[in-house]
XYZ file of C-alpha atoms in Angstrom:
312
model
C 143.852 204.163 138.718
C 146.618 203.848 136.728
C 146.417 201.153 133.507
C 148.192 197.476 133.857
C 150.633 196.556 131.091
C 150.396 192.856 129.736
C 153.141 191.222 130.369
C 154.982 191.145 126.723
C 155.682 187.225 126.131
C 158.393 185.814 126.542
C 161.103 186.020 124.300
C 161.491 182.287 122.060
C 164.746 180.668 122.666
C 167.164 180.920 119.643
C 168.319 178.148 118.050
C 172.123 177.369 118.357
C 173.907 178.887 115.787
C 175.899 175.196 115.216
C 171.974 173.602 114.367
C 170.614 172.909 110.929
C 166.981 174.488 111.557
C 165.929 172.436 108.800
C 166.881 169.413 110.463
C 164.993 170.307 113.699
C 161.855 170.389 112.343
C 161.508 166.901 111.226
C 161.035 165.837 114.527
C 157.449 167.940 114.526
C 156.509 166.480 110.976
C 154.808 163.121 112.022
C 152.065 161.552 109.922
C 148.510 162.650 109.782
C 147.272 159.741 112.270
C 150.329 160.349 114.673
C 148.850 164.030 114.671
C 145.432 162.802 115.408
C 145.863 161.285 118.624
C 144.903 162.554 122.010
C 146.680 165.314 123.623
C 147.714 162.600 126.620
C 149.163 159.914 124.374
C 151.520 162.308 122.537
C 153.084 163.856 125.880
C 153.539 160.322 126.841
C 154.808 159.316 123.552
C 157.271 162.349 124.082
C 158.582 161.123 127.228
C 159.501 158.037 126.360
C 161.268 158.976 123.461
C 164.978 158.862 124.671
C 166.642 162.362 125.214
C 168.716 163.864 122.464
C 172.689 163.128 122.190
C 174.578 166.103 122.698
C 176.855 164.258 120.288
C 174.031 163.918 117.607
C 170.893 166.328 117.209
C 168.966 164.465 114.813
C 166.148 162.530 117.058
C 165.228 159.006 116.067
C 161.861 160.064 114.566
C 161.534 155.978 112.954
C 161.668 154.670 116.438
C 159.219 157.010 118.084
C 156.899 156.456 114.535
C 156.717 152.659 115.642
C 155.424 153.513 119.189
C 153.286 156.021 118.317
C 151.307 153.312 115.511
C 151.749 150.612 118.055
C 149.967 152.810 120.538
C 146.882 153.441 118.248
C 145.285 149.753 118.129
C 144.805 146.844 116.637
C 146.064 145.950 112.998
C 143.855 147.248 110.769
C 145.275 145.510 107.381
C 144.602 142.342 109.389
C 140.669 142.915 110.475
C 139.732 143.822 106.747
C 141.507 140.494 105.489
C 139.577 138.580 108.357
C 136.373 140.076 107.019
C 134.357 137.577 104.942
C 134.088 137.951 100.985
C 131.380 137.924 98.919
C 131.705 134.376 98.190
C 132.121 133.603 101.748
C 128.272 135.360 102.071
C 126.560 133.710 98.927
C 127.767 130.355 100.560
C 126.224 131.033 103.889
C 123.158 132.581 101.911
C 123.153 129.590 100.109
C 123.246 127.225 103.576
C 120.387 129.399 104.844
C 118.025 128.992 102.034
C 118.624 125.138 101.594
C 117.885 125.317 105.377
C 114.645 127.241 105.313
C 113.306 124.865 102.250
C 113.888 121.773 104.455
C 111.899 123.707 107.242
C 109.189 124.859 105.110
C 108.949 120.878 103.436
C 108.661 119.668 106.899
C 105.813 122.449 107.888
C 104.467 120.827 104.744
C 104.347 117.819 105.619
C 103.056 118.482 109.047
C 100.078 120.753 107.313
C 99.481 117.178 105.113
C 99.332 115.109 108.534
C 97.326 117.593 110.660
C 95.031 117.796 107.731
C 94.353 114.430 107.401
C 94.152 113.609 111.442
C 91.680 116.136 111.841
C 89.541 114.635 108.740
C 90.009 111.247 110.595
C 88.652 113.073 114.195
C 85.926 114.372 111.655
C 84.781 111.026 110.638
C 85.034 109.497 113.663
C 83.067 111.732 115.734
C 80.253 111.318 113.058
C 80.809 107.696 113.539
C 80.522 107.785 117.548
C 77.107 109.982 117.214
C 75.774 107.581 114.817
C 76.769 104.646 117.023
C 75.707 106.329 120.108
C 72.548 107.307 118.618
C 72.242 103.854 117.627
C 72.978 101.953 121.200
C 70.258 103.976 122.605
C 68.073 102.950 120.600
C 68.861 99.475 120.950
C 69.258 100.422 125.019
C 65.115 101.796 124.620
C 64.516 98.849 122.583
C 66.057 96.539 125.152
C 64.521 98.047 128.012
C 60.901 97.790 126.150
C 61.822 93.970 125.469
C 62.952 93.819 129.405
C 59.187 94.607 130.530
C 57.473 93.115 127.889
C 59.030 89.541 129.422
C 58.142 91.223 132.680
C 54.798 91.604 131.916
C 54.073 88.406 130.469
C 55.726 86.882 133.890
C 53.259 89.208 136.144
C 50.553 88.066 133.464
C 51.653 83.894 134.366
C 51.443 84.827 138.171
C 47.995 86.949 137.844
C 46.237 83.999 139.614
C 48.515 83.534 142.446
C 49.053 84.173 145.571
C 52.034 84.154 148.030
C 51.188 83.606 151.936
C 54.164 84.629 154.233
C 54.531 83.141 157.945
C 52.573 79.510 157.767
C 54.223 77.268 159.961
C 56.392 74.695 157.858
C 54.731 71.726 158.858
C 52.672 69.702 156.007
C 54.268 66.574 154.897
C 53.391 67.320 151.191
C 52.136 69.889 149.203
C 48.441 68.304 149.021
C 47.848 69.024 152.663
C 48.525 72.754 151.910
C 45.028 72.903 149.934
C 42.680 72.157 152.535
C 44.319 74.432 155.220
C 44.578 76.930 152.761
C 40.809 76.726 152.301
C 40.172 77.734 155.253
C 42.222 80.667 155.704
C 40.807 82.062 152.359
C 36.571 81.311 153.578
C 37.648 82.833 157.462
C 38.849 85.853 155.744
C 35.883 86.067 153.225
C 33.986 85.229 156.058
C 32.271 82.220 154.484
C 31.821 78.865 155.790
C 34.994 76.600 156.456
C 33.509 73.982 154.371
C 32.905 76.286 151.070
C 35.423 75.060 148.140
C 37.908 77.055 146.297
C 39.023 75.614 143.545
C 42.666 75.570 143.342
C 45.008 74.684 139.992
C 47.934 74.298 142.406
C 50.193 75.207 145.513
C 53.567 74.530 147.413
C 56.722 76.016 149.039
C 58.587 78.530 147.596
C 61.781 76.916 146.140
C 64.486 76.694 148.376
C 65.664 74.370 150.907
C 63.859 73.816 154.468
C 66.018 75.675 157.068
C 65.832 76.610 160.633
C 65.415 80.662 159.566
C 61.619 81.689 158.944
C 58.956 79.299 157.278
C 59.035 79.317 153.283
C 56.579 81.375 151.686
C 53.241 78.994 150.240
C 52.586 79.926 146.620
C 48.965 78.747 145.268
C 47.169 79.250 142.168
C 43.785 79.900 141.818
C 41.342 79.033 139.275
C 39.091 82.303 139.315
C 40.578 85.618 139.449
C 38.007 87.356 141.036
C 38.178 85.553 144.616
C 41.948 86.281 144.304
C 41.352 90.107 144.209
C 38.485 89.453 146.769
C 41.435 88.271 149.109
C 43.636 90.487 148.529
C 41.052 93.443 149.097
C 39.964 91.286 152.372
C 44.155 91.023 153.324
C 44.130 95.122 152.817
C 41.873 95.607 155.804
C 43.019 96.834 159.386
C 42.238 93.142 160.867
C 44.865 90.331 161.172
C 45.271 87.277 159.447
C 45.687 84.650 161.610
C 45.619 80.794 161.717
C 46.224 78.697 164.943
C 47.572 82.114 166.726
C 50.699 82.578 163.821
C 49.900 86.026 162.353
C 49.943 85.674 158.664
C 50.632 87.972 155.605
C 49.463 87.676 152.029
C 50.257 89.790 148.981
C 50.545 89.133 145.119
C 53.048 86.915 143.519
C 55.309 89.055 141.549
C 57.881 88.541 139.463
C 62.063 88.675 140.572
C 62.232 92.167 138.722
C 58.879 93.936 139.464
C 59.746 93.023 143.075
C 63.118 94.447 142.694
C 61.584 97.432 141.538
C 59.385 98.155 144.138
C 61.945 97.678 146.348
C 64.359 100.080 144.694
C 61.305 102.574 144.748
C 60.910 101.938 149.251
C 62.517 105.316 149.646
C 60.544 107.212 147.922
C 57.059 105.778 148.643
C 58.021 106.148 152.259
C 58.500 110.479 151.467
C 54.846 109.927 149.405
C 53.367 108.392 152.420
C 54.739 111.316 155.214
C 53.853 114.128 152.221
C 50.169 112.362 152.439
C 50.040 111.988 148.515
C 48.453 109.311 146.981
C 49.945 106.321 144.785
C 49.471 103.116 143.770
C 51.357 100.449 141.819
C 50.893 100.036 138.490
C 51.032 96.947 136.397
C 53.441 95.685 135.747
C 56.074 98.190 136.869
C 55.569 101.720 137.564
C 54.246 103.792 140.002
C 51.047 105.863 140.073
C 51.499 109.314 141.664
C 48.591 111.675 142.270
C 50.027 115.204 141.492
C 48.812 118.970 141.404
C 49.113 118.508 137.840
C 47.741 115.295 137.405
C 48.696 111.585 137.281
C 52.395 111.143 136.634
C 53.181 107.316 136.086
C 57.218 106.658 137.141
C 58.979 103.937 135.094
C 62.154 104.676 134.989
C 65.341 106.302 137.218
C 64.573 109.499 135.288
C 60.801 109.473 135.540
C 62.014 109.213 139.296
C 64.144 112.466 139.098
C 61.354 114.295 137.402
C 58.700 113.629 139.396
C 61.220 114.181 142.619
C 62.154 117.574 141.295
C 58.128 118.372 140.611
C 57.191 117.716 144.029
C 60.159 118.759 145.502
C 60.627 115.903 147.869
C 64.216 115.276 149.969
């Protein structure tokens, strides 16, 4: 194999022998930025330079100068002068810091009226326990006034009676005595004619209607034949006079009545449980309990003894 010869390069064009060679390298001294510019830009710088005169060699190197600086961006003479001095930044500093004391004199003054709303919330919750510990206190003590007045009512009315379903018929109170008498000696069985002394008795107080006879109310004078009757009234027998089936119980006050009524539902679950209770006086109810007697006097007595038992 025989060796290849490099092509020798090719010969440079000589320069006319009419041309200054000085003068036709001025067009390839440009400035330093001119000469840093991208390969791309300077060929198309070069083409749009106009094409030499035949008349005039020297190229217009000013023109193509202009273009070539125009072509590298904006103005930068003009973007320094736009930047801001150092009195144009101690004035803003000076804005900001005037700013941040306002803020931090109105997180001041916040601190101040957060400080002194929560010392108000302070006092006034000590306040509110004080004056709720207070009202129930006075609630207890009203309550323990409440059945004190109850009591001494129950105590007025220990003596009485109240007889439900006598026919309204008697043309004045007096003629209730002597039929009364002799309900009370048929149900002690005693003689008709056998006295009871009695301090008083009539209607209950409301108008005559056509609904149900009023209840009669007496009063005796010995306590003991009033619990004899209403042991006598407890047994299976019926009370009757002239065929109208009768009904006697104690004479209670509004509220111990009230009570006992409030209390219907859950004597009625004592009664299907089969446990034991009885009323006691004035108010409260008697329950017989695995662990013992448990005496109900209030809604949350009720709950307790509920829960104990575990009734519905």
């Amino acid at each position: 194999m025989g060796k290849t010869h490099r092509a020798t390069s090719a010969q440079r064009p000589q320069a006319s022998t009419g041309q200054n060679p000085a003068v036709s390298l001025r067009a390839f001294l440009v400035p330093l930025t001119t000469a840093a510019t991208t390969r791309s830009e300077g060929l198309h710088a070069a083409q749009e330079l106009p094409p030499h005169s035949p008349v005039s060699p020297i190229p217009d190197t000013e023109g193509a100068m202009g273009q070539m600086q125009a072509a590298d961006g904006p103005d930068w003479a003009t973007l320094l002068a736009r930047l801001p001095t150092k009195e144009d930044l101690r004035e803003a500093n000076a804005t900001i810091m005037a700013e941040l004391q306002q803020v931090r004199g109105d997180l001041q003054g916040l601190h101040t009226k957060i400080h002194a709303v929560e010392a108000t919330c302070d006092a006034l919750n000590l306040q509110q326990s004080a004056t709720s510990t207070k009202l129930d206190s006075q609630t207890e003590q009203l309550r323990g006034m409440a059945l004190h007045m109850e009591d001494l009512d129950n105590r007025g009315r220990r003596n009485n009676l109240r007889i439900r379903g006598l026919p309204d018929t008697e043309e004045s109170p007096a003629d209730l005595i002597p039929t009364l008498t002799s309900i009370f000696n048929t149900l002690l069985d005693r003689p008709n004619s056998t006295p009871i002394a009695f301090v008083r008795a009539h209607r209950a107080l409301r108008p005559r209607g056509t609904g149900p006879p009023r209840d009669v109310i007496c009063c005796l004078e010995s306590f003991p034949i009033k619990e004899d009757l209403l042991r006598a009234a407890r047994a299976p027998t019926q009370i009757s006079h002239d065929g109208v089936e009768l009904q006697l119980f104690p004479d209670l006050s509004p509220a111990t009545l009230a009570f006992r009524r409030a209390l219907r539902p859950l004597t009625k679950n004592l009664q299907a449980q089969k446990i034991r209770y009885r009323w006691h006086f004035p108010t409260g109810l008697l329950v017989s309990t695995p662990q013992g007697p448990f005496l109900a006097r209030s809604s949350a007595d009720v709950d307790t003894l509920v829960s104990d038992l575990q009734l519905p």
